[in-house]
mmCIF file of C-alpha atoms in Angstrom:
data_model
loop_
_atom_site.group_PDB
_atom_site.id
_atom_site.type_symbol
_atom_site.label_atom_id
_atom_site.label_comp_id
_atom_site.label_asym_id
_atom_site.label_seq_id
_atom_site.Cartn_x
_atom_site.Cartn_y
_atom_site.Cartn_z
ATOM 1 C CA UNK A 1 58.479 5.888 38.503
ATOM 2 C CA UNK A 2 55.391 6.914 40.805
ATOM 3 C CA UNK A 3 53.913 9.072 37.911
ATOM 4 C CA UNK A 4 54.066 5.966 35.473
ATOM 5 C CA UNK A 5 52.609 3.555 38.317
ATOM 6 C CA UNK A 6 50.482 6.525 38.834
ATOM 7 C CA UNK A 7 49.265 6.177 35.267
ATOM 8 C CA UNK A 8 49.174 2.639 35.078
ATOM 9 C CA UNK A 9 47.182 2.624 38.044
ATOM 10 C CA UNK A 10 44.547 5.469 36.323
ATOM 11 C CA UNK A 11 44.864 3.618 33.227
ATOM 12 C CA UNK A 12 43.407 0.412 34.577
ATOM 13 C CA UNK A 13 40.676 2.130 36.597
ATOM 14 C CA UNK A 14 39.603 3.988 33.470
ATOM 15 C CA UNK A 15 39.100 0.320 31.505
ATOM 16 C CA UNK A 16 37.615 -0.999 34.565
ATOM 17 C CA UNK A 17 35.051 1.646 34.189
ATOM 18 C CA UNK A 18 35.061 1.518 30.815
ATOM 19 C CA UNK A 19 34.184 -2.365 31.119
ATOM 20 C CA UNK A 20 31.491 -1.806 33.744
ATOM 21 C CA UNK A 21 29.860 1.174 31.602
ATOM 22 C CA UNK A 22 29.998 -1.221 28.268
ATOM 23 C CA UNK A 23 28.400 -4.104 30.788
ATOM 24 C CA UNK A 24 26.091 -1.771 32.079
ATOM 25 C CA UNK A 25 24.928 -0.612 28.340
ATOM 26 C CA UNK A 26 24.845 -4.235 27.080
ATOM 27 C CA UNK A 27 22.553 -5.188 30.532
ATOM 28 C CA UNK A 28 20.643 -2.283 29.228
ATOM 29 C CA UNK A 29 19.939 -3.235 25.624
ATOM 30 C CA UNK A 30 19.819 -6.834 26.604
ATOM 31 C CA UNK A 31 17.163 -5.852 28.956
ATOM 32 C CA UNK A 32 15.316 -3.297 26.483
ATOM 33 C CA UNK A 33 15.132 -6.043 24.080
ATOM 34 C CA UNK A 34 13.647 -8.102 26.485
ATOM 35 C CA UNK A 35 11.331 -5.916 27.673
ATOM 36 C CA UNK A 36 10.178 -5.697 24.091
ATOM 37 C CA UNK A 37 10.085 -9.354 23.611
ATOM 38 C CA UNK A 38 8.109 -9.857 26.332
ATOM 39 C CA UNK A 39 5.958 -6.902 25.591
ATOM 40 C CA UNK A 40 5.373 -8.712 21.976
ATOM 41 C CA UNK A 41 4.697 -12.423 23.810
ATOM 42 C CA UNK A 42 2.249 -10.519 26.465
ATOM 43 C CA UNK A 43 0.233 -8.702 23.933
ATOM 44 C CA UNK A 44 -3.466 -10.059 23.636
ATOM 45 C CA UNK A 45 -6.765 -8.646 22.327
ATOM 46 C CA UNK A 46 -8.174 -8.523 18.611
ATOM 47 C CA UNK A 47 -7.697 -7.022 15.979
ATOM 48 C CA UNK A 48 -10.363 -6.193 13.247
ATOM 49 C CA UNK A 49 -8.391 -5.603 10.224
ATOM 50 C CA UNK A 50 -10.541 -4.753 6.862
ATOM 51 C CA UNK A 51 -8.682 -4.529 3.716
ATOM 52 C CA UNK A 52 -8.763 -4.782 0.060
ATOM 53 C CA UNK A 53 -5.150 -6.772 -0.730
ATOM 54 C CA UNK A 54 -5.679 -9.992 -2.120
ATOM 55 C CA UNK A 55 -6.655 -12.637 0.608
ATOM 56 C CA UNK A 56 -3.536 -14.283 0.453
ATOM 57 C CA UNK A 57 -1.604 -11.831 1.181
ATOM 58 C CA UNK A 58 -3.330 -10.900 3.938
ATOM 59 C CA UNK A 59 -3.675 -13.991 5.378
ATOM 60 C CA UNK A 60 0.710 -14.409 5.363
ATOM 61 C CA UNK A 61 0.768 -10.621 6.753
ATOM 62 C CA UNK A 62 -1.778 -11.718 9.818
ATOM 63 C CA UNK A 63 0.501 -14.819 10.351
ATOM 64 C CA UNK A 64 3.853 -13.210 10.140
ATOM 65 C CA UNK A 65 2.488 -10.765 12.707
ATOM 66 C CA UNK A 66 1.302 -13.598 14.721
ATOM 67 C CA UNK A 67 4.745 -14.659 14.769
ATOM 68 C CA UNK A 68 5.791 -11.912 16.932
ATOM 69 C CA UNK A 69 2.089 -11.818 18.873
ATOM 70 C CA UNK A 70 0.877 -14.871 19.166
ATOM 71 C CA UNK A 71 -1.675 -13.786 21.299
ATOM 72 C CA UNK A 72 -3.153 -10.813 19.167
ATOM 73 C CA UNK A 73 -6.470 -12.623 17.260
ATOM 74 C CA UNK A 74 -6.575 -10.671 13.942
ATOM 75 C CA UNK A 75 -10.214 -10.952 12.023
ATOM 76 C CA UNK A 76 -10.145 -10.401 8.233
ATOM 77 C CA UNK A 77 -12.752 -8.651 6.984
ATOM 78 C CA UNK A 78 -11.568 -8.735 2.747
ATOM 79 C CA UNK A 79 -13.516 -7.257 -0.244
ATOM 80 C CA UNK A 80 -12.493 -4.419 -2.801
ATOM 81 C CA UNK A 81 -12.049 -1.395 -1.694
ATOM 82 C CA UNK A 82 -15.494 0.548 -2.684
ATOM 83 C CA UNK A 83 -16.970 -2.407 -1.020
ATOM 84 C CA UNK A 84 -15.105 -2.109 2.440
ATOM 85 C CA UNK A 85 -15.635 1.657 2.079
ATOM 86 C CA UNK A 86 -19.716 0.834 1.948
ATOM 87 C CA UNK A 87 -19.363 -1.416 4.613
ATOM 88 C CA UNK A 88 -17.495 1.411 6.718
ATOM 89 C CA UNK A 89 -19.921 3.756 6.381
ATOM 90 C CA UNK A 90 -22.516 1.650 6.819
ATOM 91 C CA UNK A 91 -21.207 0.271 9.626
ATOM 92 C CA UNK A 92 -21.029 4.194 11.048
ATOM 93 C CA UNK A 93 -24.136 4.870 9.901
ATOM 94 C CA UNK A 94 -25.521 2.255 12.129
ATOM 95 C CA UNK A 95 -23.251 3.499 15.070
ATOM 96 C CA UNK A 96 -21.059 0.593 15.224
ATOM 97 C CA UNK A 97 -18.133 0.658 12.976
ATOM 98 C CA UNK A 98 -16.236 -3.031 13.169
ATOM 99 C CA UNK A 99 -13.006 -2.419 11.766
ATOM 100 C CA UNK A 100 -9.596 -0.740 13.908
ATOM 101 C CA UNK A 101 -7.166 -1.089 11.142
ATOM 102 C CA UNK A 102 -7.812 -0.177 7.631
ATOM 103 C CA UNK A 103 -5.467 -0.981 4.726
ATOM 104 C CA UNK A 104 -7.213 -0.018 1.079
ATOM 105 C CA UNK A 105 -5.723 1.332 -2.339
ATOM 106 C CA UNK A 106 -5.238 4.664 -2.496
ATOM 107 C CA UNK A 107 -4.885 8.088 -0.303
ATOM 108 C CA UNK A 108 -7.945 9.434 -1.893
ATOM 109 C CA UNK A 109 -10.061 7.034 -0.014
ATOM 110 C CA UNK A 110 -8.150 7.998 2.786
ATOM 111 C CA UNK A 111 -8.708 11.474 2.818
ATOM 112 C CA UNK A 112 -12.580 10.820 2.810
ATOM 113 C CA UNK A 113 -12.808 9.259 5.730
ATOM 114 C CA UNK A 114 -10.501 11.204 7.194
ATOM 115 C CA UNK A 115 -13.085 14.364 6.648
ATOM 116 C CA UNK A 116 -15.843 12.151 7.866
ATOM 117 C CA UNK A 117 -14.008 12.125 11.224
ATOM 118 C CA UNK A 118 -12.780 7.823 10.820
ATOM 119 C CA UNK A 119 -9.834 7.949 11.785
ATOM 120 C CA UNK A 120 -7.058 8.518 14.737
ATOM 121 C CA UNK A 121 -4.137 9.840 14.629
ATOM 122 C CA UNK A 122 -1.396 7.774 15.347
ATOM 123 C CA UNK A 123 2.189 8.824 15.374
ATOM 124 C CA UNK A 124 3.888 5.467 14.296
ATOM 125 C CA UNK A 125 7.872 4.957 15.648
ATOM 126 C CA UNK A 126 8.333 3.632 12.209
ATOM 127 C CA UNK A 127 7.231 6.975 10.326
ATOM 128 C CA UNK A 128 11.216 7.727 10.446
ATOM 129 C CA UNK A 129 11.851 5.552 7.814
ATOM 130 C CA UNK A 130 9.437 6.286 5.175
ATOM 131 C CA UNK A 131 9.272 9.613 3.073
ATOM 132 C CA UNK A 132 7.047 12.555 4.275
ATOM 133 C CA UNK A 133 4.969 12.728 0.879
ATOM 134 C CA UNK A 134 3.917 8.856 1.807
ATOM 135 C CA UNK A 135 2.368 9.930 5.193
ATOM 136 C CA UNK A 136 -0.926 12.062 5.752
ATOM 137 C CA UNK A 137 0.526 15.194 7.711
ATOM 138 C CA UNK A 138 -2.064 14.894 10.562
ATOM 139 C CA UNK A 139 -0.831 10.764 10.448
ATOM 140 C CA UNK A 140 -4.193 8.982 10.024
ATOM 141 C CA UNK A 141 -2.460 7.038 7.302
ATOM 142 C CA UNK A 142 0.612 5.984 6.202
ATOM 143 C CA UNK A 143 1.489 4.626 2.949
ATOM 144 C CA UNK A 144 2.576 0.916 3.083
ATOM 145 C CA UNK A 145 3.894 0.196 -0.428
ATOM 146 C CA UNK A 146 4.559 1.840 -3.743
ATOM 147 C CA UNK A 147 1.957 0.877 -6.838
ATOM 148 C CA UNK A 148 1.841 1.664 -10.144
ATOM 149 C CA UNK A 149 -0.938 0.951 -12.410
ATOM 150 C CA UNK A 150 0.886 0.003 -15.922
ATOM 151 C CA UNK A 151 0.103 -1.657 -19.613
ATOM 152 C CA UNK A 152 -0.204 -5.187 -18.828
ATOM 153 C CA UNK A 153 0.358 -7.146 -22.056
ATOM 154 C CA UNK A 154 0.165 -10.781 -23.518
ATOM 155 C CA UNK A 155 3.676 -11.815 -25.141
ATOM 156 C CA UNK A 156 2.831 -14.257 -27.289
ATOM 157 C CA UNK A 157 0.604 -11.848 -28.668
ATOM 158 C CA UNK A 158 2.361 -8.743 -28.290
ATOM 159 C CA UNK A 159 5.901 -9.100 -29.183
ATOM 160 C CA UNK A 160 6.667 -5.483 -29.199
ATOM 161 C CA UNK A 161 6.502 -3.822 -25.906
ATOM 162 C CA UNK A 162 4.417 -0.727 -25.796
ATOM 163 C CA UNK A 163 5.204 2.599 -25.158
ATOM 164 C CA UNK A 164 2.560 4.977 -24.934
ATOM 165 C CA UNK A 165 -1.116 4.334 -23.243
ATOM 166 C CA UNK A 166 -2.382 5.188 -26.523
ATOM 167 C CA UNK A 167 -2.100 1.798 -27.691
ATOM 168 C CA UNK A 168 -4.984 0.668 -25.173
ATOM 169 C CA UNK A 169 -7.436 3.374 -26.966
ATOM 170 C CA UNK A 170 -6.038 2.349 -30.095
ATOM 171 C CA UNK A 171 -6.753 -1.153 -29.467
ATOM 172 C CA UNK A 172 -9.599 -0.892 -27.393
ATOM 173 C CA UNK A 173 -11.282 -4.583 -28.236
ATOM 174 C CA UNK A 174 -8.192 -6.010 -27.035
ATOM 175 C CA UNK A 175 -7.759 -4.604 -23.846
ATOM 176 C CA UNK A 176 -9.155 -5.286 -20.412
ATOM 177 C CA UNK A 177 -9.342 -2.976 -17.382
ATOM 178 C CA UNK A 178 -10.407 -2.614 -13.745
ATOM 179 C CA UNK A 179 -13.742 -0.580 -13.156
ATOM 180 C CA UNK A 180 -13.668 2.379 -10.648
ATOM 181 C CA UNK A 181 -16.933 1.284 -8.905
ATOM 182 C CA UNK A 182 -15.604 -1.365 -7.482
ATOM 183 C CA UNK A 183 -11.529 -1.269 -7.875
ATOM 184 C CA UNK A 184 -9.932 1.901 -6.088
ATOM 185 C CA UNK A 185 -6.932 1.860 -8.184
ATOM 186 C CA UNK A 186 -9.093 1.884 -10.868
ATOM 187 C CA UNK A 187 -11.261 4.819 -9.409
ATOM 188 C CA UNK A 188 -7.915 6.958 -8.904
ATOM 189 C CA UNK A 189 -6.907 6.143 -12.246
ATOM 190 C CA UNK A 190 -9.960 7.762 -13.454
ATOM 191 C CA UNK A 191 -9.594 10.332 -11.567
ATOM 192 C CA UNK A 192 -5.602 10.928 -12.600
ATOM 193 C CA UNK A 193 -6.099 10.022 -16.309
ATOM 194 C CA UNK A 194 -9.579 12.664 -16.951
ATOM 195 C CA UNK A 195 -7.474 15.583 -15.243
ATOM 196 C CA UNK A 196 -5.180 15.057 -17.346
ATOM 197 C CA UNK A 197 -4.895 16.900 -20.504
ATOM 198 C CA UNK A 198 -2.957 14.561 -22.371
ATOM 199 C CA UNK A 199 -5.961 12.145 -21.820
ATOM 200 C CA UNK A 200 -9.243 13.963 -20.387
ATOM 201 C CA UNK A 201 -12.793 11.957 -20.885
ATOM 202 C CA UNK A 202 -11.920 11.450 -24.610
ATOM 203 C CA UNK A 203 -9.398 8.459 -23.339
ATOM 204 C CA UNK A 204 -12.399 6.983 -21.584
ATOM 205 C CA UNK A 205 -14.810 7.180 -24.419
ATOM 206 C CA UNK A 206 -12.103 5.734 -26.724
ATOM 207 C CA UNK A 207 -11.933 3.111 -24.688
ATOM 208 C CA UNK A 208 -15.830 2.594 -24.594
ATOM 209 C CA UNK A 209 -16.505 3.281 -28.483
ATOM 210 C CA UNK A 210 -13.340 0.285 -28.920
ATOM 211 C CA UNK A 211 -15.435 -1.818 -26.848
ATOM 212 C CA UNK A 212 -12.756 -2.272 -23.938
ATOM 213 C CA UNK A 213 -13.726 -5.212 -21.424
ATOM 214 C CA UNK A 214 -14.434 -4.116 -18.328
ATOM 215 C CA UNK A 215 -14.088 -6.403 -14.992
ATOM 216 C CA UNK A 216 -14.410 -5.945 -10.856
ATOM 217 C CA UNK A 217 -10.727 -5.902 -9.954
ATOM 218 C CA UNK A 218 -7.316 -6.095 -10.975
ATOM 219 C CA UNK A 219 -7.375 -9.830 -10.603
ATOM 220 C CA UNK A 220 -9.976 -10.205 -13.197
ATOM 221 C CA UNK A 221 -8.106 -8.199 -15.752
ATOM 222 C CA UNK A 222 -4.792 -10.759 -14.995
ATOM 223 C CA UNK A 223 -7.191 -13.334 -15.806
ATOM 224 C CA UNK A 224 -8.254 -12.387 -18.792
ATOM 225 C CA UNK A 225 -4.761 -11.212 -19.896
ATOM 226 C CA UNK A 226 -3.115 -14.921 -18.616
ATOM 227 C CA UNK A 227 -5.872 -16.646 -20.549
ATOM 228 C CA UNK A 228 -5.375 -14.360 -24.086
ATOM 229 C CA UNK A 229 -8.615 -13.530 -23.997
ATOM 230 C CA UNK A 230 -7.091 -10.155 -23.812
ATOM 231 C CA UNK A 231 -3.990 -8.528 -25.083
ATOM 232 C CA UNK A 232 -3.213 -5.368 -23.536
ATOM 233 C CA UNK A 233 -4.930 -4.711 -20.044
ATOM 234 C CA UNK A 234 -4.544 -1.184 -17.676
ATOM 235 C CA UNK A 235 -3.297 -2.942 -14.172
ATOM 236 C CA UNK A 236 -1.533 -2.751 -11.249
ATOM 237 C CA UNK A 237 2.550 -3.701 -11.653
ATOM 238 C CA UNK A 238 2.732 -6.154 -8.952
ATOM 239 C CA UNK A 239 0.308 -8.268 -10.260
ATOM 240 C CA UNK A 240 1.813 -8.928 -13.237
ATOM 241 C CA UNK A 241 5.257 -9.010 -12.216
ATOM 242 C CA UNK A 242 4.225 -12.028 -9.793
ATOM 243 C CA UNK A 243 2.496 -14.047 -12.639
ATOM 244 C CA UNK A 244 5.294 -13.604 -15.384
ATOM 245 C CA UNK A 245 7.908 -15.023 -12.523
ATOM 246 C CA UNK A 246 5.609 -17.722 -11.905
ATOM 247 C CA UNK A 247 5.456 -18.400 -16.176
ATOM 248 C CA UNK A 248 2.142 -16.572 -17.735
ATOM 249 C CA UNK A 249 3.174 -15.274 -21.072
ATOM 250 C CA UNK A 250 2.956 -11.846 -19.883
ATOM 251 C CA UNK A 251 5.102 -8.693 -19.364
ATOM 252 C CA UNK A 252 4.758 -4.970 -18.400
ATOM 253 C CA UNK A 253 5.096 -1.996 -20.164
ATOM 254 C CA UNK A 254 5.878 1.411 -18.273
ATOM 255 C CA UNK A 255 4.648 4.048 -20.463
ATOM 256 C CA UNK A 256 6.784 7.222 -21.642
ATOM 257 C CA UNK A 257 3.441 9.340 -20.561
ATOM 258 C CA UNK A 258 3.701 8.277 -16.775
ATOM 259 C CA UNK A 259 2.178 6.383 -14.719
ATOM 260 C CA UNK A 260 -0.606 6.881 -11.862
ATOM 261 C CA UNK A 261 0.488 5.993 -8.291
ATOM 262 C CA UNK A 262 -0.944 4.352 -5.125
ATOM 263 C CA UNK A 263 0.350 3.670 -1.893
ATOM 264 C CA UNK A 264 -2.277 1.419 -0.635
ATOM 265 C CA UNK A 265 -2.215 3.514 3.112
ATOM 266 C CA UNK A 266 -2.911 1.772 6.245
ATOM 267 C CA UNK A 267 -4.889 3.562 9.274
ATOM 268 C CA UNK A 268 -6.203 3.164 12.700
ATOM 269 C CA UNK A 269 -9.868 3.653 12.706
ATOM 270 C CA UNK A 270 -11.551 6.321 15.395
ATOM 271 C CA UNK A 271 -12.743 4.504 18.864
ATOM 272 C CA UNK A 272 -10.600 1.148 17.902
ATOM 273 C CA UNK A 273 -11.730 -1.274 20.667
ATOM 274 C CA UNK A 274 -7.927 -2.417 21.350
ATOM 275 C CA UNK A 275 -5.999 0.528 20.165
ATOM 276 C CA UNK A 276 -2.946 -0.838 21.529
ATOM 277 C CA UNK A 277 -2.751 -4.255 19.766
ATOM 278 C CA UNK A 278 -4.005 -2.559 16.510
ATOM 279 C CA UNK A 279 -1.254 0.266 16.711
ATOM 280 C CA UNK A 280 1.165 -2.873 16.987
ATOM 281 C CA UNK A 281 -0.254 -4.322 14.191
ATOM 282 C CA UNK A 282 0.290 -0.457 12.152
ATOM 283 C CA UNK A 283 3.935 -1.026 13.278
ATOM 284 C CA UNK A 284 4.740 -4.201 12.014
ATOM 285 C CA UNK A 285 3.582 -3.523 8.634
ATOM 286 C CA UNK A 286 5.563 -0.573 8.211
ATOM 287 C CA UNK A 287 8.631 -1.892 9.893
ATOM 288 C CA UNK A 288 11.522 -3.091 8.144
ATOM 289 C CA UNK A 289 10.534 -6.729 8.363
ATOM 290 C CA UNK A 290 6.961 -6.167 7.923
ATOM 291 C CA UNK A 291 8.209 -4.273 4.408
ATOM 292 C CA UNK A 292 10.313 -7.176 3.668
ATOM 293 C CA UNK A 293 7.789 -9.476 3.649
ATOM 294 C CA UNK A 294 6.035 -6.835 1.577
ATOM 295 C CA UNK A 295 8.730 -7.109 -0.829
ATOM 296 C CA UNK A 296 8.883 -11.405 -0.728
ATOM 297 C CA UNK A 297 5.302 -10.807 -2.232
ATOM 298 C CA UNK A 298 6.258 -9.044 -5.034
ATOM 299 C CA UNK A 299 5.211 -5.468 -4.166
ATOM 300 C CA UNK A 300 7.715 -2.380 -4.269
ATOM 301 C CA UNK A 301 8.300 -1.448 -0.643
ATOM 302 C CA UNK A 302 7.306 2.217 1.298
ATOM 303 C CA UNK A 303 10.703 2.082 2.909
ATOM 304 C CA UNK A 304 13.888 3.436 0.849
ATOM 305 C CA UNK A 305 16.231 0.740 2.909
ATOM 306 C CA UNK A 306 13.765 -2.322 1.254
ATOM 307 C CA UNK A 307 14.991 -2.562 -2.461
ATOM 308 C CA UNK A 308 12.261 -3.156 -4.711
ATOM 309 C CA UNK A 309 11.860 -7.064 -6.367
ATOM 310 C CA UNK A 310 13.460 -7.413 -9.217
ATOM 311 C CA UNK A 311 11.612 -6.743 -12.517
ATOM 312 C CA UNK A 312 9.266 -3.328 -10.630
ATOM 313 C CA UNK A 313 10.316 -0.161 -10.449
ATOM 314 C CA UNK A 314 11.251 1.414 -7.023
ATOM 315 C CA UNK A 315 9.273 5.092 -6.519
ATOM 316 C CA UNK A 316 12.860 6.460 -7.180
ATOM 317 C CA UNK A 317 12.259 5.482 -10.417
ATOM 318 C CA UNK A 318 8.603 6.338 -11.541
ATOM 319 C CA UNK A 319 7.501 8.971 -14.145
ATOM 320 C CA UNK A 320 4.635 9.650 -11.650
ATOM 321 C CA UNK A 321 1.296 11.092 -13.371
ATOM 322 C CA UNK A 322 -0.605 12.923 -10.066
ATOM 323 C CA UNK A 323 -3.418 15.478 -9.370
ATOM 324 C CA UNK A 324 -4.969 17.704 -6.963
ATOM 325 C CA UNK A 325 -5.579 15.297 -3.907
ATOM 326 C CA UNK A 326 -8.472 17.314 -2.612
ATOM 327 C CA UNK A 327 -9.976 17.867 -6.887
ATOM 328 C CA UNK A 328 -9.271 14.291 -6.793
ATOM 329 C CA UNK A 329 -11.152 13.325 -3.695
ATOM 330 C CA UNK A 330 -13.946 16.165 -4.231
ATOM 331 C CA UNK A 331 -14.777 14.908 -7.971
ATOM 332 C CA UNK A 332 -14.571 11.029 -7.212
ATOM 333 C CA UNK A 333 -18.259 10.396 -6.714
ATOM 334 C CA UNK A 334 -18.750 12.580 -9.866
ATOM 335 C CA UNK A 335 -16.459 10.725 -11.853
ATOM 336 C CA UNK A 336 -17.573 7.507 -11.137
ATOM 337 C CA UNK A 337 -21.014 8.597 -12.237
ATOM 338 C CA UNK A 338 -19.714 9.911 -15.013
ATOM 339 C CA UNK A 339 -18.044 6.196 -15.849
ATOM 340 C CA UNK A 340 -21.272 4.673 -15.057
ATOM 341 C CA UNK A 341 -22.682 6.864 -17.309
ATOM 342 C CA UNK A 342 -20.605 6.443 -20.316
ATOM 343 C CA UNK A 343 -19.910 2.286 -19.841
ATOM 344 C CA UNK A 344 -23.345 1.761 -18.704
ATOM 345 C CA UNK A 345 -22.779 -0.479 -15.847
#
């Protein structure tokens, strides 16, 4: 009898401590997410964010963000990205560089400001959840989203989706694309397709000898696709996608070739004024919700536990077309003379 009231008695001190450990640890957390709450509502400073998305998109990602740090004043500084690249360096050159957070198309543009000595290193909490071949290994960027540049095509002019890029060379006069001075897609495109030997320079001067339309961005070439002026165009997916689920006539093709890939990188610029509200700002884009919201605008998220919107491809699921990064960063200059060469712009 005094073993099992013994027992009962340990018994019941065990739960008790059991319930005070699992009060403790619930205090805890309670009080951790606190802490971080208030840590989010204290936050203040600015912000100088310089980027090459479109504007609205970066005008829902600075109020989403706001949402959590409402006291964090974010300036937008948009243009494409060999444009916010000019402004950089002239910016450095004058010993006064503006921006703390970058966000621009490609890793290529990364890596050249990275050897120019740009950017900080930054080891982001949210790096966990986002594959190792998305982040720079010395972290002065992170990928932020997954982007592939496909055959963008008119469907009620088109009623046979292509398969191969060769239709764009084929049908040169009919197709619009992006030009690498002033899109960096389109400049890593360039640099992806003419390393290719599938596609070299010859692909370019088919393109020029067809008399191919060439525009600023990627939103110029959805124009001219929505409007039929143009049947085939060489875009980015997400921009398409968007417009067909909003109605334009229009579809994407991924071709059987591959397709090149950007990850449109984010990075904390060298000597950021507020380093600690811009590193916040790094964080929220890359964190889940900051990817969801990335998603609820139609791109295909960084983050594996973000499913892609319906009607893109997730990376998982990419023929990927890639190069050298340091050829590709080394020969950009060069190529883009070369285009200006060849197109005469």
């Amino acid at each position: 009898m005094k073993k099992m009231w013994m027992t009962a008695l340990l018994s019941t001190a065990i739960l008790a401590a059991c319930g005070s450990t699992e009060e403790n640890t619930e205090k805890e957390v309670n009080a951790n997410d606190n802490t971080a709450t208030d840590a989010e509502a204290t936050m203040d400073g600015t912000v100088s964010f310089y980027t090459s998305q479109p504007e609205a998109d970066a005008t829902k990602l600075i109020s989403e963000f706001n949402n959590l740090y409402s006291e964090v004043e974010v300036e937008l500084f948009r243009s494409g990205t060999e444009e916010v690249v000019g402004k950089i360096l002239a910016e450095n050159t004058a010993g006064d560089i503006q921006a703390d957070v970058l966000l621009l198309a490609d890793h290529v543009t990364f890596e050249n400001l990275k050897n120019q000595d740009l950017l900080e290193s930054y080891d982001s909490p949210e790096k966990e959840n986002i594959s190792e071949e998305f982040i720079d290994k010395d972290l002065t960027y992170y990928g932020t989203k997954v982007m592939a540049t496909v055959i963008g095509y008119n469907t009620e002019a088109v009623t046979e989706a292509p398969t191969s890029w060769s239709v764009l060379s084929e049908k040169a006069n009919e197709t619009i694309m992006p030009s690498p001075l002033y899109s960096g897609a389109a400049a890593y495109n360039l640099g992806i397709f003419t390393r290719n030997d599938h596609f070299g320079w010859d692909y370019y001067k088919a393109l020029k000898e067809g008399k191919a339309t060439v525009v600023q961005g990627n939103g110029a070439a959805l124009k001219g696709l929505q409007a039929g002026e143009n049947n085939y165009a060489m875009i980015v997916d997400y921009l398409v996608n968007n417009a067909a689920n909003e109605g334009s006539p229009i579809a994407i093709a991924y071709p059987e070739e591959g397709v090149p890939v950007i990850t449109e990188p984010i990075a904390l610029v060298k000597d950021a004024q507020d380093e600690e509200a811009a590193q916040a700002f790094i964080d929220f884009v890359l964190s889940k919700e900051g990817q969801e919201l990335a998603a609820s605008l139609g791109y295909a998220p960084i983050r594996s536990d973000v499913p892609a919107p319906e009607g893109l491809k997730g990376v998982d699921e990419l023929n990927v077309l890639s190069s050298d990064v340091e050829e590709l960063y080394s020969g950009r200059e060069s190529d883009k003379n070369e285009f200006k060469t060849l197109f005469g712009e």
